[in-house]
Each structure stands twice: as C-alpha cells, then as structure tokens.
C-alpha cells in the first residue's frame, strides 16, 4: 500500500511537471507580452526595461525554475494587468467558482440519480427510454447555448431571474443548470449501469428470495452500493466544473476563475493565465490522486495492477 | 478446401450470404433518422453554393437588419429565417455554417484519432519507457479540462479554421490513446501476433498487418462519439471569439453575434444556430450508439 501511494504521488508530480512545462512553453512561443502591453509608440529601450523588470529577459529554463520555486511557496507571480499577485486574484475569485460548481453538482445529481434509478429499475420500459433520451440530450445540447436559451426564457420573457452577475441564489440557478446539464447525463448513465450491475448481483437475488418488498430491496440494499461510484464521479466532476466553466461564466458574467482566465487570455496576461491553468491542473491531479488511493484502500486488487 | 463449408449450418438450407446480402442486412438495420439527418447535412454542406439563396458574408439587398422569420410580422419569404445585425440572410449563413461544423468536426476527429491511435499502439506494443512517457503525457493532458486547454491554445495560436482543427485534434486524442493501449496490451499476447513475431516479422509489419486492423473497430466507435464533442468545442471557441473568425458563417460565431440582441427580443438569432448544433450532435450521437452496438459487442450493455 505504501509503495502504491508513493508511486501515485510521484506520477502526480510528473504529470504536473509536464503540464506546467507545456503551458509555460506555449505561452512563450506564441507572442511577446511586452510588445502587446506597451503602446505601439514605445521605444525599444523602454520595452527592454519592462522586459527586465518582469524578468522576461532571462533564459526560459531560469524563468521556469523561478516560477516553479515560487509556485511551491504559494506564489504564482504578479499579474501584468492588475499589478497584483496572481494568487490574490485567484483566491478572490475561487469562492464564486466553488459556489457555482457545487450548485451545478447538486443539479446534476438531482437530475441524474433519480432518472438513473428509475431507468434501471424499470429497464427496457417507456421510463427507461425517457431517461435514455435525457442522457442523449445532455450530451447533445451545448451548455452555453442552453445558458442563452435560459436567459431568453427566464430573464427576457418571464422576467423571473436576473441575466448576469453574482448575488443571491437567483443568480446561481441558470448558470448552475447550464453547467450541470451535461454532467447530469453522465450521472444518469453511471447510476443506471451501476444500479443494473448491483440489481443483478447475488445478494440482491437473496434479498428478493427472502421475500423483501421491492422498495426495501431497491432503497435499502441496492441503492447504497450502487451510489459509491456515482458519488465518486460527482466529486471528480465538481472539481472539473469549478475549473471548466469558462464559457458559462462569460455568458452570465459570473466572477469566477473561468472568467479570470478568459480575461487573462485576452489581455495576454502571462502570469495570470499560467497561474490559473496550473491551479486547475493541480486541483484535478489532486482529486484523481485522492480517488485512486481511496479506491486502492477499498479494493486491494487495484494496488497490484499497474 | 474451398468446397468444404466452414460452418456446417451454412451448408444446410440457404447458401452463404454474399457481400450484397451483408450490405442489405446492414442497410435494413441501419438507424434511419440519424443517417437521414447526417446525410442531409452533408448534402447541404456540399451543395451550399447551389442551394443557398444569398452570399453568406454580404448583406441582402433591400433587407433591413434583424428582420424576423417569415411567419412573424415584418418577416418575408425572401429571407425565410430572418436577417442578422448586418442584414445578412440567416438561412444562408446556417447552410454555410453546416460546412464549417462538418469540416471541423470530421477533420478534428481525424487528427485526434490519428494521434491517439498511433500513441496508443506505440504505448501498448512497444511498452517500456516509451509506454511510460506516453502515459505520463496522457495524464498531463487529462489534468486540464479539454475545453480549457482548447481555449488556451486557440487564444495563443490565433483564430483560423485550420488552427482550430489542429488544436481540437491535439486536445481530444487522450481517450483513444488510453483505450487503444489497453486493447493492444491484450492483442500483444494473442497467438497470431506471437506467431508473426516468431516468423520474423518486423515490429512495424506486426503493427501494420496485425495490430492496426484489430483496433480499427474501437477507433471507429470512439471517432463516432468524438465528432459531436469536437463540433460543440468548435462552436464554443467561435462563440468566445477564438475560433472561426468573422465574417465566416460558423454557428458558434452566429451565436456570439446574437448575444447583444438576446435582451432586445430577437430570439431567432439565438435559437436557430443552436438548434442546428443540437441536431447535428444528436444525429452523430445516435449514429455512434448504433455503430458501437454493431462493431463492439462487448459494449452492448453500456
């Protein structure tokens, strides 16, 4: 077990190294931030001075090592545009993204789990087909378009919900639905297949043979075990949603890290983009590491395979 | 040798179904709706120059901006789905938009599939440190949400349709690499591969003659499921302004141009392009599901 954990942690560091080096290189290969920051009339010696001031005149390996050293200390550099530490900007926005991610996760669970269970219990009936239809639409409706249509219906026509910004719960509803919709489909599919697997197992057959009523078999015995993988995926999905909500945050003017990244990209704010992207990678690598180790605890077979 | 039927059941009753019979059987079981939708869209995209009533990038002469669809007040059958903020015909732009979506969807999938399949085979068949490097690379790619990676790359490399194809291809290959590596690991242990190796076939030959043909089904199924993802990703990038540049008629771009009019009631500018994306992705998903059942019996329960 200890060896398994050590190896997984090591892999995670390698993953983060490759990711950060790739991001770092692409950022520097594709354009000069100083030329974009300064006005067109700026003199070459001014550009040189700015370059020196931001440490961009040093060689790439030196810049990378400095960046990683600081990153391990929790410092992600200073934003070109805001003239503030990236970590400060990031952690200002992070709570908003967490709120949105959590709300979207709840919505994906509220749609996915009941529909998945009904679909599995009433497999190959009309109910199952409705659930399959929902899953199909979840994958086919672009989330950002759903967001636009929601605005059209609930803000413009019905005037029930505000179109954008953050505030009370009414601001969260539409972005959370638009973001969670796609993930509801994956929740549904997983709940369905997981329930089907459990319902076909020996201990459920035994429970039925004992004469337990259907409701007890499903609610007490099957449900509990079938939901372990579902909640694991929900956890991973939540971390992904916190980091992948760029378009939804742009549409609803939601002040989260997705929009911070979007702003950073368009202002060619290197340190900001680097920081946000690497934090996203860090979060996702961390949640995968946790899930891997937890599963290895539960199921010893995982420890033995590569 | 040829006179002995391979399967005794075939000798009784009807003759072996020929190639034509197999084709007819496949056609009979084919999913009609998605094939009609996809076939229709491909035709529309190919014949855009012939069937589109106007030029997609030029304002319609005599038409005002934001003209509604023909069934609404102020609409006209000359511009059946209305006009946009530059009084360009929406139907025309939707027709040409199908071309962009299909080209990016298919080419992007081809790039992703080629990268992923090649890396998967290499990783699984060669093994050792090659496998290690490729798998760690895959992990690193999976550590970022694909769409965030794509937005980042598109913003860095600049907007153009061909850039988007390469970018989406180089973001969505990871699933192919992982799944195909797994298949190759088990293929490698099979007798026909072992025998080919003993017979002195080079690694390249084994890959070409024995490994590749056996992973093509899986790659095809994965591809059918990737097309829709790539189409939505392209629309997302175009919507954010880092995808297909204006004035090209891409559906995502049309949605982005429609954003300012969302609050002022010009709903048709938002609804039609999105409905087109929904339709095309839905059709590819249905087709993919059917393909999966046909080509990969193991996945039938999924």
Coordinates of C-alpha atoms in Angstrom, one line a residue, chain B residues 113-266:
Chain B
X113 CA -8.0 9.8 -33.8
X114 CA -4.7 9.5 -35.7
X115 CA -2.6 11.0 -32.8
X116 CA -4.4 8.9 -30.2
X117 CA -4.4 5.6 -32.1
X118 CA -0.7 6.0 -33.1
X119 CA 0.3 6.8 -29.5
X120 CA -1.9 4.1 -28.1
X121 CA -0.4 1.4 -30.4
X122 CA 3.1 2.6 -29.7
X123 CA 2.5 2.7 -26.0
X124 CA 0.9 -0.7 -25.8
X125 CA 3.0 -2.6 -28.3
X126 CA 6.5 -1.2 -27.6
X127 CA 6.0 -0.9 -23.9
X128 CA 8.8 0.0 -21.5
X129 CA 9.9 3.6 -21.3
X130 CA 8.0 4.6 -24.4
X131 CA 4.9 3.4 -22.7
X132 CA 5.8 5.4 -19.6
X133 CA 6.4 8.6 -21.5
X134 CA 3.2 8.4 -23.5
X135 CA 1.1 7.5 -20.5
X136 CA 2.5 10.4 -18.4
X137 CA 1.9 12.7 -21.3
X138 CA -1.7 11.4 -21.5
X139 CA -2.1 12.1 -17.7
X140 CA -0.8 15.6 -18.1
X141 CA -3.2 16.3 -21.0
X142 CA -6.1 14.9 -18.9
X143 CA -5.2 17.1 -16.0
X144 CA -6.7 20.1 -17.7
X145 CA -10.4 20.1 -18.8
X146 CA -10.1 19.7 -22.6
X147 CA -12.2 22.8 -23.3
X148 CA -10.0 25.0 -21.1
X149 CA -6.9 23.6 -22.9
X150 CA -8.5 24.3 -26.3
X151 CA -9.5 27.8 -25.3
X152 CA -5.9 28.4 -24.1
X153 CA -4.3 27.0 -27.3
X154 CA -6.7 28.8 -29.6
X155 CA -6.1 32.1 -27.9
X156 CA -2.4 31.6 -28.1
X157 CA -2.2 30.4 -31.7
X158 CA -4.8 32.8 -33.1
X159 CA -8.1 32.1 -34.7
X160 CA -8.5 30.3 -38.0
X161 CA -10.4 27.3 -39.1
X162 CA -7.4 25.1 -39.7
X163 CA -5.7 26.2 -36.4
X164 CA -8.9 25.1 -34.7
X165 CA -8.8 21.7 -36.4
X166 CA -5.3 21.0 -35.3
X167 CA -5.9 22.4 -31.8
X168 CA -9.0 20.3 -31.2
X169 CA -7.2 17.3 -32.6
X170 CA -4.3 17.8 -30.3
X171 CA -6.6 18.1 -27.3
X172 CA -9.1 15.2 -27.8
X173 CA -6.7 12.3 -28.5
X174 CA -6.3 11.1 -24.9
X175 CA -9.2 8.8 -24.8
X176 CA -8.1 7.0 -28.0
X177 CA -4.6 6.6 -26.5
X178 CA -5.8 5.0 -23.3
X179 CA -8.5 2.7 -24.7
X180 CA -6.4 1.5 -27.7
X181 CA -3.3 1.0 -25.5
X182 CA -5.5 -1.4 -23.3
X183 CA -6.6 -3.3 -26.4
X184 CA -3.1 -3.6 -27.8
X185 CA -1.8 -4.9 -24.4
X186 CA -4.1 -7.9 -24.8
X187 CA -3.6 -8.3 -28.6
X188 CA 0.1 -8.5 -28.0
X189 CA -0.4 -11.7 -26.0
X190 CA -2.5 -13.3 -28.7
X191 CA -1.2 -16.3 -30.7
X192 CA -1.3 -14.7 -34.2
X193 CA 0.8 -11.8 -33.0
X194 CA 3.3 -14.1 -31.2
X195 CA 3.5 -16.4 -34.3
X196 CA 4.1 -13.4 -36.6
X197 CA 6.9 -12.3 -34.3
X198 CA 8.4 -15.8 -34.3
X199 CA 8.1 -15.9 -38.0
X200 CA 10.4 -12.9 -38.1
X201 CA 8.0 -10.1 -39.0
X202 CA 9.4 -6.7 -38.1
X203 CA 7.7 -4.7 -35.4
X204 CA 6.4 -2.2 -38.0
X205 CA 5.0 -5.1 -40.0
X206 CA 3.2 -6.6 -37.0
X207 CA 1.7 -3.3 -36.1
X208 CA 0.6 -2.7 -39.7
X209 CA -0.7 -6.2 -40.5
X210 CA -1.9 -7.5 -37.1
X211 CA -2.4 -4.7 -34.6
X212 CA -3.9 -1.8 -36.6
X213 CA -6.6 -3.8 -38.3
X214 CA -7.7 -5.2 -34.9
X215 CA -8.0 -1.8 -33.2
X216 CA -9.8 -0.1 -36.1
X217 CA -13.3 -1.0 -34.9
X218 CA -12.6 0.5 -31.5
X219 CA -11.1 3.6 -33.1
X220 CA -14.1 4.0 -35.4
X221 CA -16.5 3.8 -32.4
X222 CA -14.5 6.3 -30.5
X223 CA -14.4 8.6 -33.5
X224 CA -18.2 8.5 -33.9
X225 CA -18.5 9.7 -30.3
X226 CA -15.8 12.3 -30.7
X227 CA -17.3 14.1 -33.7
X228 CA -20.1 15.7 -31.6
X229 CA -17.8 16.7 -28.9
X230 CA -15.5 18.4 -31.4
X231 CA -18.4 20.2 -33.1
X232 CA -19.6 21.6 -29.8
X233 CA -16.0 22.6 -28.9
X234 CA -15.6 24.4 -32.2
X235 CA -18.9 26.3 -31.6
X236 CA -17.7 27.2 -28.1
X237 CA -14.4 28.5 -29.3
X238 CA -16.1 30.5 -32.1
X239 CA -18.6 31.8 -29.5
X240 CA -15.7 33.1 -27.3
X241 CA -14.1 34.7 -30.3
X242 CA -11.1 32.4 -30.5
X243 CA -12.5 30.0 -33.1
X244 CA -13.5 30.6 -36.7
X245 CA -13.0 34.3 -37.4
X246 CA -15.7 36.5 -38.8
X247 CA -17.2 37.1 -41.3
X248 CA -17.2 33.3 -41.9
X249 CA -20.5 31.8 -41.2
X250 CA -19.9 29.4 -38.2
X251 CA -22.8 28.5 -35.9
X252 CA -20.9 29.4 -32.8
X253 CA -19.9 32.7 -34.2
X254 CA -23.5 33.4 -35.2
X255 CA -24.5 32.8 -31.5
X256 CA -21.8 35.1 -30.4
X257 CA -23.0 37.8 -32.8
X258 CA -26.6 37.2 -31.5
X259 CA -25.6 37.9 -27.9
X260 CA -26.3 41.6 -27.8
X261 CA -29.7 41.1 -29.3
X262 CA -30.7 38.5 -26.7
X263 CA -32.2 41.1 -24.4
X264 CA -34.0 43.0 -27.1
X265 CA -36.2 40.1 -28.2
X266 CA -34.5 39.0 -31.5

